[in-house]
Short mmCIF file of C-alpha atoms in Angstrom, two decimals:
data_model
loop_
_atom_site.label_atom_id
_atom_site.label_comp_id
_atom_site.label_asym_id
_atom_site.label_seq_id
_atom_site.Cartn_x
_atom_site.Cartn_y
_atom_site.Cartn_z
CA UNK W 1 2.06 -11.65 34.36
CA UNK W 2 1.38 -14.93 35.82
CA UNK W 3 -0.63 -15.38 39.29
CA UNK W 4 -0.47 -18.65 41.70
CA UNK W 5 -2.12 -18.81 44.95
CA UNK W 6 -0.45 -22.71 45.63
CA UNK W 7 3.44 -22.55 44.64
CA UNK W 8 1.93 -22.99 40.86
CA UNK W 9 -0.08 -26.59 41.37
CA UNK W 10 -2.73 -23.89 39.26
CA UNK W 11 -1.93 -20.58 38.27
CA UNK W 12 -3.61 -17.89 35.97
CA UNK W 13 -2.44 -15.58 33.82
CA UNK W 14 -4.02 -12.42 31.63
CA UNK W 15 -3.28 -12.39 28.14
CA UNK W 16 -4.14 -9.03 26.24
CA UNK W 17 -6.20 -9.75 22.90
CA UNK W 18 -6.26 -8.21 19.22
CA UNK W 19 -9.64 -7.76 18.22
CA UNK W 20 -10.50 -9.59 14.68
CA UNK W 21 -7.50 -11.66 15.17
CA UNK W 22 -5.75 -15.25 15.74
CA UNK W 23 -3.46 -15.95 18.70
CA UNK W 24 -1.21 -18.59 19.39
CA UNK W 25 -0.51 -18.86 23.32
CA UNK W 26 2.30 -20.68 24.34
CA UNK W 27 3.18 -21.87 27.88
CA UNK W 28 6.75 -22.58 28.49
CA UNK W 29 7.56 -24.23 32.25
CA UNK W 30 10.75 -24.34 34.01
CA UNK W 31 10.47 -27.03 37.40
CA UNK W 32 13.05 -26.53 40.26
CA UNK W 33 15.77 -28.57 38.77
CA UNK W 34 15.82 -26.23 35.39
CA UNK W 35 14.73 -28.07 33.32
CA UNK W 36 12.80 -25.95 30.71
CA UNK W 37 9.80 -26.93 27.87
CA UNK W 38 9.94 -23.97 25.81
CA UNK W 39 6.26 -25.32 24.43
CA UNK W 40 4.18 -27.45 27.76
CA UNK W 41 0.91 -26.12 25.94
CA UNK W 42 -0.06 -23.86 23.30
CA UNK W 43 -3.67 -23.10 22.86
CA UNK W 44 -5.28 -21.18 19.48
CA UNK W 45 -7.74 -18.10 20.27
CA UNK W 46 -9.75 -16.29 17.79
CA UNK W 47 -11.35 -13.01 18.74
CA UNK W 48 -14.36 -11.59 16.46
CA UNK W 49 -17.84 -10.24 16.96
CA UNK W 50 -20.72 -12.69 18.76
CA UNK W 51 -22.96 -12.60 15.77
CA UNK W 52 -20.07 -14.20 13.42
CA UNK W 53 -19.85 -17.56 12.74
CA UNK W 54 -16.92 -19.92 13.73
CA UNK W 55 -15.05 -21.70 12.55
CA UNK W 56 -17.72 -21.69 9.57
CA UNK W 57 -21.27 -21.99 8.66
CA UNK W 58 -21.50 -25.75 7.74
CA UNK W 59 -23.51 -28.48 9.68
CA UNK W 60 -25.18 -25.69 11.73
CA UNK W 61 -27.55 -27.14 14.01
CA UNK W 62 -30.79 -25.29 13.50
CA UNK W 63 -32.83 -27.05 16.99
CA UNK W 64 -30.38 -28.15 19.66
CA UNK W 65 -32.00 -30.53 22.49
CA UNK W 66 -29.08 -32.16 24.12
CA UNK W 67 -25.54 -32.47 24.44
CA UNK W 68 -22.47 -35.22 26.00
CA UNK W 69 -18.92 -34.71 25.59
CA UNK W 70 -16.54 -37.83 24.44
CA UNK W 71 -13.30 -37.78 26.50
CA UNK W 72 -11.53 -40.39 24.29
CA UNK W 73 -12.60 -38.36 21.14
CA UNK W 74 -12.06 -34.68 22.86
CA UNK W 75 -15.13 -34.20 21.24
CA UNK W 76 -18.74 -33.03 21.83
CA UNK W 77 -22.02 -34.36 20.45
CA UNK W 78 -25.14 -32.38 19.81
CA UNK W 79 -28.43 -33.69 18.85
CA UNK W 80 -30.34 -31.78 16.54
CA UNK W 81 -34.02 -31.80 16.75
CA UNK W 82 -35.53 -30.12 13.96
CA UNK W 83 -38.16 -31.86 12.23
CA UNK W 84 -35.81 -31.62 8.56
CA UNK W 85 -32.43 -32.22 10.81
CA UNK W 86 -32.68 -35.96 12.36
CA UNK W 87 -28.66 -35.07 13.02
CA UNK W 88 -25.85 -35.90 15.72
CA UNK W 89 -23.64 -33.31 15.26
CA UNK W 90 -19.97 -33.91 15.99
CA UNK W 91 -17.33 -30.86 17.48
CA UNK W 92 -14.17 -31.60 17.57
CA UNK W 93 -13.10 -29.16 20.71
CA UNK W 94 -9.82 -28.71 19.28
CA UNK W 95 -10.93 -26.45 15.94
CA UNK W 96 -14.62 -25.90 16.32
CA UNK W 97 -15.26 -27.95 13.30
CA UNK W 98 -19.04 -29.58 12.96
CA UNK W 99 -19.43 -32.69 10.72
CA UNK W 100 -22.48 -34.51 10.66
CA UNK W 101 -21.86 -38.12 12.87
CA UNK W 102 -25.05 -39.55 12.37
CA UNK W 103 -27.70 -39.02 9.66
CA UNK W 104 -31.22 -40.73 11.20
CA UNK W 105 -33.69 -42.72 9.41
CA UNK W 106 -37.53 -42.52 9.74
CA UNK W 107 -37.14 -44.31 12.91
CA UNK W 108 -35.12 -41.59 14.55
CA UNK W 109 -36.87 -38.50 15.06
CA UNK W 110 -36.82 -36.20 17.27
CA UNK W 111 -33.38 -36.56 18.79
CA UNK W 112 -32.95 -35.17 21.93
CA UNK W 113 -30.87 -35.85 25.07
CA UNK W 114 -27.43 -37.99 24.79
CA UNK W 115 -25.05 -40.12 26.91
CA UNK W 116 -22.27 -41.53 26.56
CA UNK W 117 -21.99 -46.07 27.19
CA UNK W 118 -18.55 -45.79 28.60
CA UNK W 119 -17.96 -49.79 28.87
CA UNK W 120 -19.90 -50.27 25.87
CA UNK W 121 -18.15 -47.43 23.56
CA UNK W 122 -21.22 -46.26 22.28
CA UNK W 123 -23.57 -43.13 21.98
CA UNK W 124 -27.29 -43.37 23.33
CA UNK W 125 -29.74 -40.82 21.84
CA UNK W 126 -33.38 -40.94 23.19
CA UNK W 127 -35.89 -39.86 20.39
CA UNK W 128 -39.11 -37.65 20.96
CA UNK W 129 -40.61 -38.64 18.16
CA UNK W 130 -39.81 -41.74 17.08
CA UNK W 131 -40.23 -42.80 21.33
CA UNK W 132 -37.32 -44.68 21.24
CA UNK W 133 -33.92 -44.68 22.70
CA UNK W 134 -31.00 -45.55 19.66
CA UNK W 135 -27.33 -46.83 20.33
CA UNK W 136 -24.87 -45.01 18.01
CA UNK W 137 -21.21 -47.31 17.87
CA UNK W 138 -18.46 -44.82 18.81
CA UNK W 139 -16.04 -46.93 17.25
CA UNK W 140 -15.96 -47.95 13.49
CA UNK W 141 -19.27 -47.99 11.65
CA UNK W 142 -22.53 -46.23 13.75
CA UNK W 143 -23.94 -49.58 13.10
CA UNK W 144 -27.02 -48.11 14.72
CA UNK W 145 -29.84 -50.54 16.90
CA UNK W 146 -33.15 -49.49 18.79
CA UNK W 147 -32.51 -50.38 22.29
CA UNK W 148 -35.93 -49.87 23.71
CA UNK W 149 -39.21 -47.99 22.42
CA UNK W 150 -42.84 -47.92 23.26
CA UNK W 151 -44.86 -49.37 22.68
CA UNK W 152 -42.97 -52.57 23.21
CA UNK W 153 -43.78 -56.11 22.67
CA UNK W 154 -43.55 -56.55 26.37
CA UNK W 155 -46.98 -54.87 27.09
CA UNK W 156 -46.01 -54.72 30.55
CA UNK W 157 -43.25 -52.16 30.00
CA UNK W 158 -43.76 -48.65 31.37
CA UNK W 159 -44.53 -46.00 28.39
CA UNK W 160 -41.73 -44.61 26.72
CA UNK W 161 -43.65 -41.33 24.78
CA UNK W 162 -41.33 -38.40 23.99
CA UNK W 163 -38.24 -39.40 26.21
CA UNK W 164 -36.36 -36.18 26.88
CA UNK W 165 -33.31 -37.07 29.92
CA UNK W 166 -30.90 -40.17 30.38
CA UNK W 167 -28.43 -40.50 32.82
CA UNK W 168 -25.82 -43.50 33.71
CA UNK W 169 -26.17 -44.13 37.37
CA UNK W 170 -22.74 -43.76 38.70
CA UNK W 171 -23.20 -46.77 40.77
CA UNK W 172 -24.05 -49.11 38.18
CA UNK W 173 -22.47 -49.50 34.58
CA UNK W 174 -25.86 -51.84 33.52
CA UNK W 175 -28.57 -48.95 34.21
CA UNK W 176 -29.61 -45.81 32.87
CA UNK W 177 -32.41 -43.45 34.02
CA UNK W 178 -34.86 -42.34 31.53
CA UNK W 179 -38.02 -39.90 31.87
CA UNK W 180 -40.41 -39.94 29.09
CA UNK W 181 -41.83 -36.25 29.00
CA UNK W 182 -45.53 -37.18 27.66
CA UNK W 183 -45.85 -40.50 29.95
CA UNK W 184 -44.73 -38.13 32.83
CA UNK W 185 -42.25 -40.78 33.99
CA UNK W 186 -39.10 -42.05 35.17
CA UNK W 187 -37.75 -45.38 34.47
CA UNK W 188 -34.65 -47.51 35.31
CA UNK W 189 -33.37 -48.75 32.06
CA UNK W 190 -31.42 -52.01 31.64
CA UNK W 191 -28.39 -51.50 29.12
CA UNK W 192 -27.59 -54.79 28.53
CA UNK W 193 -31.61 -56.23 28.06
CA UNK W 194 -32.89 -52.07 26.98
CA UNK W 195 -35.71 -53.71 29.52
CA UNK W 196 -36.91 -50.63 31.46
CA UNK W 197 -38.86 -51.07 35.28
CA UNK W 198 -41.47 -48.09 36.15
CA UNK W 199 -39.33 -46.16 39.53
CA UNK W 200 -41.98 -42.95 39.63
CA UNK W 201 -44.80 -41.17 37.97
CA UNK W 202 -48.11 -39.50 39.03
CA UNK W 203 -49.62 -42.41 40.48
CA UNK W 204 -46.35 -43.85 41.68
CA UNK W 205 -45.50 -44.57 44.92
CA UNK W 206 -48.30 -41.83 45.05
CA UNK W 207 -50.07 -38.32 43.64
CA UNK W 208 -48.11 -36.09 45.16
CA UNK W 209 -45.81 -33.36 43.71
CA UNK W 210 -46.77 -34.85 40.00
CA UNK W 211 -44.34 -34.86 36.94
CA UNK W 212 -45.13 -32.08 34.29
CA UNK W 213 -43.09 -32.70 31.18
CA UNK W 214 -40.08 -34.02 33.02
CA UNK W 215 -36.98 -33.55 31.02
CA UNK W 216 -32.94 -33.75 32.09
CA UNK W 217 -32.07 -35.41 35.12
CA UNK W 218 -28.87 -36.02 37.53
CA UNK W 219 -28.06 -38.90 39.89
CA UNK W 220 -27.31 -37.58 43.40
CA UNK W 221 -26.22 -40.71 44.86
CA UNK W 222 -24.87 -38.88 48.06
CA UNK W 223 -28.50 -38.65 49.32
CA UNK W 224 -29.76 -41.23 46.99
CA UNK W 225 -32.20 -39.22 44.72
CA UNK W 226 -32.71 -37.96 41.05
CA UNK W 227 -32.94 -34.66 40.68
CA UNK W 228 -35.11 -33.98 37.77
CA UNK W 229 -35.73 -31.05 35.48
CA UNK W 230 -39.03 -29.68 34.18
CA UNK W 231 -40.35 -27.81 30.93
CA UNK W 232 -42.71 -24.59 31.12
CA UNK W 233 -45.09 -26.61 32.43
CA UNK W 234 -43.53 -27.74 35.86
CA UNK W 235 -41.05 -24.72 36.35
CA UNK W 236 -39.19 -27.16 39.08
CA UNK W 237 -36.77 -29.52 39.96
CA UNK W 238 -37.97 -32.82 41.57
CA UNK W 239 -36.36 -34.87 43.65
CA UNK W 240 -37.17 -38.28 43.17
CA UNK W 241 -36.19 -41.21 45.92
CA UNK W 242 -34.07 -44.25 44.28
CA UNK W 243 -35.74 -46.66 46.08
CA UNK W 244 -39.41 -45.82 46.76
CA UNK W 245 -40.20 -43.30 43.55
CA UNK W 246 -41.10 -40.68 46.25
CA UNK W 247 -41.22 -37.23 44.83
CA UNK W 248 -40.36 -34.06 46.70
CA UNK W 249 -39.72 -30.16 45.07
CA UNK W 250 -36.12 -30.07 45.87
CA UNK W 251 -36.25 -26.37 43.97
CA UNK W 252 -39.05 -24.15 42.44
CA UNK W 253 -41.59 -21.61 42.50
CA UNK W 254 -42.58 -22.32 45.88
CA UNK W 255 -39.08 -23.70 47.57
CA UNK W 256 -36.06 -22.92 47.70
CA UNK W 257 -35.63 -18.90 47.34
CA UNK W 258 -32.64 -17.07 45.46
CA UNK W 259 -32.29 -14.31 43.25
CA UNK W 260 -34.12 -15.92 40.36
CA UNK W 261 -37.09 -17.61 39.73
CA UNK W 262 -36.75 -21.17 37.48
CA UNK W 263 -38.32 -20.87 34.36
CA UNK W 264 -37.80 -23.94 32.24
CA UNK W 265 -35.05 -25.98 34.34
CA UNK W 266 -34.67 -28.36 32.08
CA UNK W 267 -31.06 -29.69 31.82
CA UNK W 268 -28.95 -30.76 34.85
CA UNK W 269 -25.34 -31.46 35.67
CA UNK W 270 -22.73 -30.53 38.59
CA UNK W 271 -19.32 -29.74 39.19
CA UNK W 272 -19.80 -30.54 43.19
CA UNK W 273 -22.24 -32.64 43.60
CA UNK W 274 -22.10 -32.16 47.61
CA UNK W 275 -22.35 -28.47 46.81
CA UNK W 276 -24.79 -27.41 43.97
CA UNK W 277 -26.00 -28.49 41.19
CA UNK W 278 -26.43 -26.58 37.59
CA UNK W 279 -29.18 -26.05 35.88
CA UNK W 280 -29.55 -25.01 32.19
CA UNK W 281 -32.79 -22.63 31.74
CA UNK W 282 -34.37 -22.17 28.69
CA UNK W 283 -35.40 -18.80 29.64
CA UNK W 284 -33.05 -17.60 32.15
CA UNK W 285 -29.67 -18.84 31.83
CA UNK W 286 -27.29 -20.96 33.84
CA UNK W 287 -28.41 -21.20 37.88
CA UNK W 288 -26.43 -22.51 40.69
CA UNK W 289 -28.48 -24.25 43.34
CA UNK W 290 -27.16 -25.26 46.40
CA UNK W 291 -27.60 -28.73 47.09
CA UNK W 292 -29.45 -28.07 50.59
CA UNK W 293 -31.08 -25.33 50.44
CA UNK W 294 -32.47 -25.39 47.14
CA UNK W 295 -31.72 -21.56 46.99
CA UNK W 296 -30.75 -20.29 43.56
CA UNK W 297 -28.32 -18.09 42.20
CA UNK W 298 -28.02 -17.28 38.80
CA UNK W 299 -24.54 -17.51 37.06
CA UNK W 300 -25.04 -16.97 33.64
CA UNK W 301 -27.88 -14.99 32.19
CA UNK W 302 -28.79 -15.33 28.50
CA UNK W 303 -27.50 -13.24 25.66
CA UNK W 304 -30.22 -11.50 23.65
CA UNK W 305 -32.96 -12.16 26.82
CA UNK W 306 -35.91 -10.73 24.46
CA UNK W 307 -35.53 -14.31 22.53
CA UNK W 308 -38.26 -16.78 23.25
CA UNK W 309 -36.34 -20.23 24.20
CA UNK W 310 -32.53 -20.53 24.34
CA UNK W 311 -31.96 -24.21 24.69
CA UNK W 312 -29.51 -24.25 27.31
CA UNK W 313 -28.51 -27.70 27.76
CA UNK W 314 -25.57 -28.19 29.70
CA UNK W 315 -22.36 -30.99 30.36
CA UNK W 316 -20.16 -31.13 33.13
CA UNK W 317 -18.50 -33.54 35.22
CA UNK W 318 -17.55 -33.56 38.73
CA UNK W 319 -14.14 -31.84 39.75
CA UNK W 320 -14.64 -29.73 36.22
CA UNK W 321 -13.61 -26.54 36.37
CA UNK W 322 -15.08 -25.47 33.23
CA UNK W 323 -18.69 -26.75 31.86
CA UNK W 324 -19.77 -26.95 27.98
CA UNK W 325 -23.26 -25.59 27.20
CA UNK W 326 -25.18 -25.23 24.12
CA UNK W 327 -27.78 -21.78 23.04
CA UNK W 328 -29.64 -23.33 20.49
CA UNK W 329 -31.10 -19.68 19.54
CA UNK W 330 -27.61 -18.26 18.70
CA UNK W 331 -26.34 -22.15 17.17
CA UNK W 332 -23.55 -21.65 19.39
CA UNK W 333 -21.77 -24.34 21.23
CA UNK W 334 -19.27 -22.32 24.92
CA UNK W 335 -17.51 -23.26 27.37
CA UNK W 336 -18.19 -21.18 30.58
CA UNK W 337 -15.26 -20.79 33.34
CA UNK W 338 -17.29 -22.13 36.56
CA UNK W 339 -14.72 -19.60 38.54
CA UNK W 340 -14.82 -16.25 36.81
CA UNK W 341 -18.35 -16.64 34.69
CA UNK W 342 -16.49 -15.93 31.86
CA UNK W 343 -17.46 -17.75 28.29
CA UNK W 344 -15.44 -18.75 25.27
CA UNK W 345 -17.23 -19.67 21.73
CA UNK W 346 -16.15 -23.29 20.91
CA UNK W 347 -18.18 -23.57 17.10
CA UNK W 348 -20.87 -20.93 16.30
CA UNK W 349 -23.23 -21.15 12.95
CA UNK W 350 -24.98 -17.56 12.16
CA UNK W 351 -28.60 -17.47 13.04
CA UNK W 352 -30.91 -16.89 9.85
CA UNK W 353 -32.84 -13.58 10.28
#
């Protein structure tokens, strides 16, 4: 039975499933003059156990630190971060297949949080390790380049040490904004130069409410702040002024209130930015907080709690109802249904015992 609340601009419908087995749904639409499509959409759904693999076990990612989804490819990329890895893994949304996009060389390690160079078609990857940030082509060869490390030759760059969060500003297709977790920064980056100018750390504009390990980090540009996440060590989210590098706890241990408490907030998106924001937590699942209040709400807890880090890094766009989120623990790439709370596996490797 299908349900509409708006004369069918969206509808829903509930579709009874055969545990263990492979269904082919297919929507056929008739508008108001009769005419009829017998197949608008058809969409593939597998239903099995959680703690099988899908659609195989190859090109498992074994550390997962970041995630971007490529609209022209209807794909998603994953970096990898384990010390043997040095991987971009690609998912094509479509199957759940993972194939290995980019293989790293000495000078990428540690890949961790990803974006995606609209005008300039091309991946950026910021590197713990290594302390650089790498452009991957997404057309044609990789034909990979170093856009900006530390140090630098310009000594009077900012530090750049274990960069874990970049963001696009909306505003401007030439800038980025980059923290660097071990410099307790944040930087405006230049994409066209990969110059980057110092916009906050702990003695910039000032001392107070200091960076601890910042890490993912989303552009607010209706009240002209970054939000930024924090590891362990913080256990907030800062909001940091565009203009002056002022830093304020927009949510946290402290501020803000809820039904949870933030444990490792440490990737950041939104699906209405004048509403909430959405937090990935390592150690407590997806959280809604509302954008001005601060107060928390949690939407997705994690599954198998007992486990010591999840990885929940999260993607989604404004208008979206649906965002994509990776558990590193379970090597499991879902997409979550920002209405109901309900999840579907998009790829899943097995985790090793």
């Amino acid at each position: 039975e299908v349900e509409s609340e708006d004369n069918f601009s969206t509808w829903k419908a509930k579709v009874a499933l055969t545990p263990g087995s492979e269904h082919t749904i297919t929507v056929a639409v008739e508008d108001e003059h009769g005419n009829v499509d017998t197949e608008a959409a058809t969409a593939v759904v597998h239903q099995q156990a959680w703690d099988k693999e899908f659609p195989n076990n190859d090109n498992v990612f074994l550390s997962a630190e970041g995630i971007t989804y490529d609209e022209e490819g209807h794909r998603v990329f994953i970096s990898d971060g384990d010390v043997s890895a040095r991987l971009i893994i690609e998912v094509d949304l479509a199957t759940g297949k993972r194939t290995e996009f980019f293989n790293g060389t000495a000078d990428f390690s540690g890949p961790a949080a990803l974006a995606i160079d609209k005008s300039r078609k091309r991946l950026l990857v910021t590197n713990t390790v290594a302390s650089n940030i790498f452009s991957l082509s997404l057309e044609g060869e990789v034909d990979e380049k170093v856009l900006t490390s530390s140090p630098h030759e310009d000594e009077g760059q900012p530090s750049l040490y274990s960069p874990r969060g970049i963001v696009l500003d909306p505003e401007d297709p030439d800038r980025a904004f980059v923290t660097a977790s071990t410099s307790n920064n944040l930087a405006e980056l230049d994409l066209r130069t990969g110059l980057r100018t110092l916009l906050s750390d702990n003695e910039t504009p000032d001392e107070e409410n200091p960076f601890r390990q910042p890490r993912g980090l989303l552009v607010d540009h209706n009240n002209n702040r970054i939000l930024v996440g924090s590891s362990t060590g913080g256990r907030d989210v800062l909001s940091v002024d565009k203009q002056t590098g002022e830093r304020t706890i927009f949510s946290g241990t402290d501020t803000g209130g809820g039904d949870i408490d933030l444990f490792c907030p440490e990737s950041l998106g939104s699906d209405r930015i004048a509403k909430r924001i959405l937090v990935g937590d390592c150690g407590r699942g997806i959280i809604a907080i509302d954008i001005d209040t601060g107060e928390r709400a949690l939407i997705k807890a994690l599954v198998d709690p007992q486990l010591a880090s999840h990885g929940m890094h999260l993607y989604v766009e404004e208008g979206w109802e649906v965002l994509y989120y990776v558990d590193s623990q379970h090597r499991a790439l879902l997409m979550l249904d920002l209405e109901t709370e309900e999840q579907v596996i998009l790829s899943k490797g097995t985790r090793p015992d």
